[in-house]
CSV table of C-alpha atoms and ligand atoms in Angstrom, one decimal:
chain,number,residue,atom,x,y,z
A,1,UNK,CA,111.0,97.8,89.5
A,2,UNK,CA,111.5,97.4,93.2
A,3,UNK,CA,111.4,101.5,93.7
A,4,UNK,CA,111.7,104.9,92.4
A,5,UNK,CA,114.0,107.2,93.5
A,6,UNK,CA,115.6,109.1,90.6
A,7,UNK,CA,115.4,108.9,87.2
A,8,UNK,CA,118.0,105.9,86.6
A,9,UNK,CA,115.2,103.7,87.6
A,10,UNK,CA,113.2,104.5,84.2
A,11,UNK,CA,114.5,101.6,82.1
A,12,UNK,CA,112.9,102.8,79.0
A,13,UNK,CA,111.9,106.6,78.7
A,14,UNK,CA,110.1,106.3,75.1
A,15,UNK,CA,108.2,103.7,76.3
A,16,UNK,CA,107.4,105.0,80.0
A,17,UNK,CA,106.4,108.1,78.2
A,18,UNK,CA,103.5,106.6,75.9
A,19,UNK,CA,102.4,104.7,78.3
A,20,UNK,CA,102.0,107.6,80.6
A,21,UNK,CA,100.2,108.9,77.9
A,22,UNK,CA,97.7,106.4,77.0
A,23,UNK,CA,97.1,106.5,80.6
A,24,UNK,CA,96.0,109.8,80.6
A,25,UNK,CA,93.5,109.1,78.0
A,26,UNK,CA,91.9,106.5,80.0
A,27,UNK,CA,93.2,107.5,83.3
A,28,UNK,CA,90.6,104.5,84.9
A,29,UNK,CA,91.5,101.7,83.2
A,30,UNK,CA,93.4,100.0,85.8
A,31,UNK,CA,91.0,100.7,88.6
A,32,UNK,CA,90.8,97.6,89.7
A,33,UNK,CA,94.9,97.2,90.3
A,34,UNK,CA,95.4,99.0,93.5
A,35,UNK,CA,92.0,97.2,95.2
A,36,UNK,CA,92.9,96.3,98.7
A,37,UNK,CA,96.3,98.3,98.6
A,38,UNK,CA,97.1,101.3,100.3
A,39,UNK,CA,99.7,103.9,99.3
A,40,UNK,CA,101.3,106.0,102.5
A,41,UNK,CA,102.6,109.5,101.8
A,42,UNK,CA,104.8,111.2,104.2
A,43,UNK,CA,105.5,114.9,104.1
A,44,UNK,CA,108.5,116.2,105.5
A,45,UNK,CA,107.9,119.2,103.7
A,46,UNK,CA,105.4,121.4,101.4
A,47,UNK,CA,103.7,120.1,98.6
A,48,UNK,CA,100.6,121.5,96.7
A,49,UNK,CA,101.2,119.6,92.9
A,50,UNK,CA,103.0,116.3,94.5
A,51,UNK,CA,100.8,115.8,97.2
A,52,UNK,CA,97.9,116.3,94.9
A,53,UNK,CA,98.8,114.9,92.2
A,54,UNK,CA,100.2,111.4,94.0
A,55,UNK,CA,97.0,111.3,95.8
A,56,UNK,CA,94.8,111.4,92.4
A,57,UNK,CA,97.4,109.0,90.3
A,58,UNK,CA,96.5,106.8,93.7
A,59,UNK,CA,92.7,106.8,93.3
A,60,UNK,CA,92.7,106.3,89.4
A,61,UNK,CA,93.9,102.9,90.7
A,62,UNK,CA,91.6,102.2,93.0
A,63,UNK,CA,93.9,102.7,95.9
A,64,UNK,CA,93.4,103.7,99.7
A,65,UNK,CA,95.8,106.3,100.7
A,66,UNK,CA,97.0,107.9,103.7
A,67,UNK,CA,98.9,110.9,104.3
A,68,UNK,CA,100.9,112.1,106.9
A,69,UNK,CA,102.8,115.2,107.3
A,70,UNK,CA,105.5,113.9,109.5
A,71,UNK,CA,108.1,117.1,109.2
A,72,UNK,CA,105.3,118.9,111.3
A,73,UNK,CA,102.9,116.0,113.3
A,74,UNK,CA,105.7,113.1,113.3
A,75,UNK,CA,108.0,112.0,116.0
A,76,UNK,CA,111.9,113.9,115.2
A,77,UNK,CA,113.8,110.8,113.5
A,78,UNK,CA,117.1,109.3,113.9
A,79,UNK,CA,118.9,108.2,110.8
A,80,UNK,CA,122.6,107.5,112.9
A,81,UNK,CA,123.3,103.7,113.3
A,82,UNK,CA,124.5,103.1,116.7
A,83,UNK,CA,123.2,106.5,117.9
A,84,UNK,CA,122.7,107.3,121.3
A,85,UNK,CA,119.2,108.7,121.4
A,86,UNK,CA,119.7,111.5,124.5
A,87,UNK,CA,118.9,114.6,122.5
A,88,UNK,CA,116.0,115.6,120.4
A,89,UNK,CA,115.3,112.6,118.2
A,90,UNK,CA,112.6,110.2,119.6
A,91,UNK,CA,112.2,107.4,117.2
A,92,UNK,CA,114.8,106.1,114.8
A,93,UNK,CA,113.9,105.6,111.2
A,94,UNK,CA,114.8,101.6,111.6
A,95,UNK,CA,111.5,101.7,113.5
A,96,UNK,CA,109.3,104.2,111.4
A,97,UNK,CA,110.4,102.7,108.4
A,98,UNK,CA,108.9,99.1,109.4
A,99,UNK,CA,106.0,100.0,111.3
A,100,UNK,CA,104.5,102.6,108.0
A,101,UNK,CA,105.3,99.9,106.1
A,102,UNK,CA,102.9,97.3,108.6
A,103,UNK,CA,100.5,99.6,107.4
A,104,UNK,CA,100.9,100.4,103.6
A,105,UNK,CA,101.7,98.8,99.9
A,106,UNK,CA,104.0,101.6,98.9
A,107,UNK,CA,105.5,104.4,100.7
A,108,UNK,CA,106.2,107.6,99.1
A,109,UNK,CA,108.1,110.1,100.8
A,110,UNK,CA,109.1,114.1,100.7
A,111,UNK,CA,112.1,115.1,102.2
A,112,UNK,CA,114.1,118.4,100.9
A,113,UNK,CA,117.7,119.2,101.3
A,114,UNK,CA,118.6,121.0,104.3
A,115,UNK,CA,121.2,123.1,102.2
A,116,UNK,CA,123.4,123.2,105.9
A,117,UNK,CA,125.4,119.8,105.3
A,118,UNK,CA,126.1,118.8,101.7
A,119,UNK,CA,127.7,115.4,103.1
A,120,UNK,CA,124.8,114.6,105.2
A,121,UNK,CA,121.9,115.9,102.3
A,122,UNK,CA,123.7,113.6,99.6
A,123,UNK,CA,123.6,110.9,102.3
A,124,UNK,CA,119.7,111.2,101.4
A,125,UNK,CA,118.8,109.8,105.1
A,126,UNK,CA,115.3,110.2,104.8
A,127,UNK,CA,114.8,108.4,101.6
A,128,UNK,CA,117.3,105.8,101.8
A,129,UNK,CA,116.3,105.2,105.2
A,130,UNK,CA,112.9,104.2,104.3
A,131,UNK,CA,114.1,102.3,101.4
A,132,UNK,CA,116.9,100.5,103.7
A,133,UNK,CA,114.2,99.6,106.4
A,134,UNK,CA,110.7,99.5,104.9
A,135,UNK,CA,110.5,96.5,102.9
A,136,UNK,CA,108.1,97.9,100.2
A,137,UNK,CA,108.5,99.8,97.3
A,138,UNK,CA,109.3,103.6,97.8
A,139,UNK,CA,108.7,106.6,95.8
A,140,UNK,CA,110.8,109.6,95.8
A,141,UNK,CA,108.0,112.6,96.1
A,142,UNK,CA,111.7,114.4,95.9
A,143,UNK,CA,114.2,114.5,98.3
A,144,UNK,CA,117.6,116.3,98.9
A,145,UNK,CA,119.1,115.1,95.4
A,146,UNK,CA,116.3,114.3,93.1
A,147,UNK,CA,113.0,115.1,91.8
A,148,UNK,CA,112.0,112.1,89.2
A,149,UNK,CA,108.4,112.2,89.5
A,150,UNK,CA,108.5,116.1,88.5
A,151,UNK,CA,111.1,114.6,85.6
A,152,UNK,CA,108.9,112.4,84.5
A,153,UNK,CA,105.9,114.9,84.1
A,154,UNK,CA,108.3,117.0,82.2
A,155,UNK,CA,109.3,114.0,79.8
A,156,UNK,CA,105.6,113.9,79.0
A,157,UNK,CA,104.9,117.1,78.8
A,158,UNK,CA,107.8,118.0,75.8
A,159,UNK,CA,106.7,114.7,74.0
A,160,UNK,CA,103.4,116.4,73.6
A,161,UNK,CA,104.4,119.7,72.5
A,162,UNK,CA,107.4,118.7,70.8
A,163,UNK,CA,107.6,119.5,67.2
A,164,UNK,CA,111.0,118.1,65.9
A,165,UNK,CA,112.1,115.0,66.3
A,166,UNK,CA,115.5,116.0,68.4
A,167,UNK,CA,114.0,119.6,70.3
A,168,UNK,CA,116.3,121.9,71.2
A,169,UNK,CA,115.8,122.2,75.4
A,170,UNK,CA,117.5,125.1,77.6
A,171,UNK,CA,117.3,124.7,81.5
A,172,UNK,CA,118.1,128.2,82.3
A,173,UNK,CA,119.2,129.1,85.8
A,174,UNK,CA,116.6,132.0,87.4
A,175,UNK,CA,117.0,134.4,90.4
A,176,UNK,CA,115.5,133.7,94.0
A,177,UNK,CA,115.4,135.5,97.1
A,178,UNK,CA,115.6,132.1,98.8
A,179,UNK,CA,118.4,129.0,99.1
A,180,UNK,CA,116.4,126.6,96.2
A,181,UNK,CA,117.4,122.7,96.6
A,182,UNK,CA,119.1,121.5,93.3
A,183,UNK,CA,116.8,118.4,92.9
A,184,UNK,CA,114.7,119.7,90.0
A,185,UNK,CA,117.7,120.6,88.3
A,186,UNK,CA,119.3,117.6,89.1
A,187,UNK,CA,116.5,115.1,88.0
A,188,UNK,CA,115.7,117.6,84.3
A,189,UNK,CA,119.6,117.3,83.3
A,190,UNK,CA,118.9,113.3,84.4
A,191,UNK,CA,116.4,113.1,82.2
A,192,UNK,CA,117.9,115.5,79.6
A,193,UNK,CA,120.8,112.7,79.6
A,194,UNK,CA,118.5,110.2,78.4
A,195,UNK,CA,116.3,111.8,76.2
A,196,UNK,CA,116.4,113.0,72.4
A,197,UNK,CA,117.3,116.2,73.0
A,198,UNK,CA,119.7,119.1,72.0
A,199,UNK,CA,120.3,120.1,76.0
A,200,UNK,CA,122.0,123.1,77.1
A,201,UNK,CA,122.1,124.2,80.5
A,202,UNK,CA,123.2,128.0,81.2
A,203,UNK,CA,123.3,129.2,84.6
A,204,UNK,CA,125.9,132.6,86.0
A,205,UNK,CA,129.4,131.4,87.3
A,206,UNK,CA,129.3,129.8,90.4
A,207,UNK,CA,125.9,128.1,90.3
A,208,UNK,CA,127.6,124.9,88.8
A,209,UNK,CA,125.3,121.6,89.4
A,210,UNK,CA,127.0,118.7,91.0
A,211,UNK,CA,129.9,118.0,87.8
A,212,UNK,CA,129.1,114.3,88.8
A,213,UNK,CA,125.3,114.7,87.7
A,214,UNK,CA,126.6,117.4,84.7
A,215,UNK,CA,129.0,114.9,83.4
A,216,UNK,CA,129.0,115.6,79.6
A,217,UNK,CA,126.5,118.1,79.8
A,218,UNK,CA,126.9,121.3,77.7
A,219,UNK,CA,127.0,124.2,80.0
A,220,UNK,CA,126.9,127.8,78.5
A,221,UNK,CA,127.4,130.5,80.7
A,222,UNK,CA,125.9,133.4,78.3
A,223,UNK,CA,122.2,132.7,78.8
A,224,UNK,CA,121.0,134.9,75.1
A,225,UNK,CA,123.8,132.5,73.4
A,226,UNK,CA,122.2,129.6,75.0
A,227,UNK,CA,119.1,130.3,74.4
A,228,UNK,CA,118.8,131.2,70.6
A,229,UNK,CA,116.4,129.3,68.8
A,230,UNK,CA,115.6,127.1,71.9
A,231,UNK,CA,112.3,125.0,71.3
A,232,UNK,CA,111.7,124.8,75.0
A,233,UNK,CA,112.7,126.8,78.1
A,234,UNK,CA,112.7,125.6,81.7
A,235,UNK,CA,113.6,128.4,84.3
A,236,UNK,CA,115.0,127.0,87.8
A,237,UNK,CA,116.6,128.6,90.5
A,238,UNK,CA,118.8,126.9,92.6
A,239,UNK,CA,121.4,127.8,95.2
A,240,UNK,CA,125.1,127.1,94.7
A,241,UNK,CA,126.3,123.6,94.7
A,242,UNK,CA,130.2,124.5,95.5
A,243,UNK,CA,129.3,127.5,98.2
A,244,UNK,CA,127.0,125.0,99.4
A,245,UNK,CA,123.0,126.4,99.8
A,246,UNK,CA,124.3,129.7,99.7
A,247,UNK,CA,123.0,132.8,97.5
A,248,UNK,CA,125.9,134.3,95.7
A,249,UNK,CA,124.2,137.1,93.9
A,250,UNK,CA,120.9,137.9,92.8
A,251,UNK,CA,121.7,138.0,89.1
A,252,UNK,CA,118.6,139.1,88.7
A,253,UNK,CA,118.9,139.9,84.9
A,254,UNK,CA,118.5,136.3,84.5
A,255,UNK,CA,114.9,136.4,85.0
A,256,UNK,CA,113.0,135.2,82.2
A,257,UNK,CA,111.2,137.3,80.0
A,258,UNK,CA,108.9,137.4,77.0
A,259,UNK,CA,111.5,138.9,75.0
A,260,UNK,CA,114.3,136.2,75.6
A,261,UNK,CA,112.1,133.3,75.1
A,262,UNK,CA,111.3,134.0,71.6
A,263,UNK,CA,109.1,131.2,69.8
A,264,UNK,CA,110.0,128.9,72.6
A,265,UNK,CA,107.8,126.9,75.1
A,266,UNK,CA,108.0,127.8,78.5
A,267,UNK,CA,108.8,125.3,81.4
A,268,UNK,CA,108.7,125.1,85.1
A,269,UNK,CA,108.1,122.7,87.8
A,270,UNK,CA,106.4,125.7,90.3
A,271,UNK,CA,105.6,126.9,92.4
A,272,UNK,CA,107.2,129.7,90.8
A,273,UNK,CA,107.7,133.9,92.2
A,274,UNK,CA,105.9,135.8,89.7
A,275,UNK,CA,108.3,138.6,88.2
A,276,UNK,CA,111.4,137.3,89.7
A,277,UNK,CA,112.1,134.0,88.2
A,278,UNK,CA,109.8,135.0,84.9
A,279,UNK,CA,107.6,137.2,84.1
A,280,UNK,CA,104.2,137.8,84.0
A,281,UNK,CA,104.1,138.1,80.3
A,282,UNK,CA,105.2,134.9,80.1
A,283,UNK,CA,103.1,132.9,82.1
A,284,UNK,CA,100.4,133.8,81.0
A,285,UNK,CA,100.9,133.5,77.5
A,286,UNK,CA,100.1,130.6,75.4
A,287,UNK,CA,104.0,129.6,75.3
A,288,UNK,CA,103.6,128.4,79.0
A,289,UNK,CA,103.4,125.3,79.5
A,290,UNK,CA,103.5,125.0,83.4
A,291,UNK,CA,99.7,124.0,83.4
A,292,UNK,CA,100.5,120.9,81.3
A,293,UNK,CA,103.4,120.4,83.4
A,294,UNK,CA,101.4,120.0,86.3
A,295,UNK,CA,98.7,118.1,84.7
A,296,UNK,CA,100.8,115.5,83.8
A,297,UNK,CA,102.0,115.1,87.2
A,298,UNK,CA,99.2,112.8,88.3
A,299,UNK,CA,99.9,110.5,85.1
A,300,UNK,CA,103.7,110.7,85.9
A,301,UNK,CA,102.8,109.3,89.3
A,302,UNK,CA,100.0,107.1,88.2
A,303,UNK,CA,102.2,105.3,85.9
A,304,UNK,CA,105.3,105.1,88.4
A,305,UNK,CA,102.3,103.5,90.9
A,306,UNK,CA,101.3,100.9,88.4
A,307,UNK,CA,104.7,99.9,87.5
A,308,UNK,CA,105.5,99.2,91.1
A,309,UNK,CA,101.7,97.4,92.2
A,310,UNK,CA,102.5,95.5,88.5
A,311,UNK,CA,106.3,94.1,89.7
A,312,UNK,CA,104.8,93.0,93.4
A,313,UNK,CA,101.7,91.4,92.6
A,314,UNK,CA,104.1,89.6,89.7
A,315,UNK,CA,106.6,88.5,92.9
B,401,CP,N1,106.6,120.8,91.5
B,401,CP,C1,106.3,120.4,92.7
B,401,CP,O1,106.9,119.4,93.2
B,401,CP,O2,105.3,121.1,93.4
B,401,CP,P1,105.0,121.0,94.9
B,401,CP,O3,106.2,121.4,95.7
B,401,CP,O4,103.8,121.9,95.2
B,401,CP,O5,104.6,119.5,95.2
């Protein structure tokens, strides 16, 4: 694997998935893999779980790592080829790209949708950038499109509580004050698409997910209809695809509640607005799974590490 950007790059879900988890039963086996290599992570953005998580999955393999938040201590970056560098941009990404990767093994990199410019956010500039111009492997810590890392802790996460051998999986759209990115959304229906699952996605009119990434998804608009007899239940907001970043309505009857999950597991990526996108009832009940969610972030990350250290010391 020469990087990991979305979820097309996992090959072999069933099998990344146990090995994530015997990883996480013996999470230092491999210490001695990532001796002498150093993992960079650049933060355009905010991160609590990715950050930490990335950092640990780093360690357990004996890696250096440095961090860097570049949105708020970096230089403002071009991405424009032939751009004439007069205004606020002071170093183009075809230098940062090679000189972080002078210094590091692996780059990963955080770089959210601006939800201004659709054309220019699907560009991904930031993440293809560094993939373009770095020269070693990149990780997507989740970018304007896609989330995989988060995927990946999810895939885990339902193979451990899963009790059928086809679970039925509802990724309900919730309400937000704020614009939301579609990436999580993007990267669950992703994975969703390659996964033994009965997958519905429900959402109100008009918060429609890129068709190209929905392509044979079942959508159902009526989120009780949707959700009957659901084994698990991940609640997302996001902001409308077609009125691009925009807040249509607050819908906020969508919110999820003790009452409309049922029997069902409870899913979400957070960080999450208590008693707007769910309730409390919810969360803190033994149906949520957000804790395992987030614990299985480090494994996701450690296995995506190893995969990548594994392919370049093999040439
Ligand atoms: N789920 C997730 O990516 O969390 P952070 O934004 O805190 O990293």
């Amino acid at each position: 694997m020469k990087n990991y950007l979305t979820v097309k790059d996992i090959d072999d879900l069933s099998q990344w998935v146990n090995t994530a988890i015997d990883l996480k039963k013996d999470p230092l086996r491999f210490r001695s893999l990532g001796q002498n290599k150093t993992l960079a992570m650049l933060f355009f953005n905010s991160s609590l779980r990715t950050r930490l998580s990335t950092h640990k999955a780093a360690l357990n393999l004996g890696m250096d790592v440095m961090v860097m938040n570049i949105g708020k201590d970096g230089w403002i970056l071009d991405f424009e080829e032939g751009s004439v560098m007069d205004r606020h941009s002071a170093e183009h990404i075809k230098e940062a790209a090679q000189v972080v990767a002078q210094y590091c093994d692996i780059v990963a990199v955080r770089a959210f949708a601006s939800l201004q410019d659709k054309q220019s956010d699907e560009a991904e500039l930031v993440l293809n950038g560094f993939a373009k111009y770095a020269g070693v492997p990149i990780v997507n810590m989740e970018s304007s499109i896609h989330h995989p890392l988060q995927a990946l802790a999810d895939a885990i996460t339902i193979e451990e509580f899963r009790k059928t051998e086809t679970p039925k999986v509802v990724l309900s759209w919730a309400p937000h004050p704020r614009p939301l990115p579609h990436a999580v959304a993007n990267s669950f229906v992703e994975l969703m698409q390659i996964s033994k699952a009965d997958f519905i996605l429900t959402h109100p009119p008009g918060y429609e997910l890129n068709p190209e990434i929905t392509r044979n998804c079942r959508i159902e608009y009526d989120q009780e209809k949707a959700l009957e007899n659901a084994d698990f239940v991940y609640a997302k907001n996001w902001s409308s695809y077609q009125d691009y970043g925009r807040i249509l309505h607050k819908n906020r009857e969508w919110m999820m509640t003790e009452a409309k999950l049922g029997n069902a597991h409870f899913m979400h990526c957070l960080p999450v607005r208590r008693n707007v996108v769910v309730e409390d009832a919810v969360l803190d009940s033994n149906k949520s799974l957000i804790h395992a969610q987030a614990n299985n972030r480090t494994y996701a990350a450690q296995l995506v590490l190893k995969k990548l250290l594994d392919s370049h010391s093999n040439g």
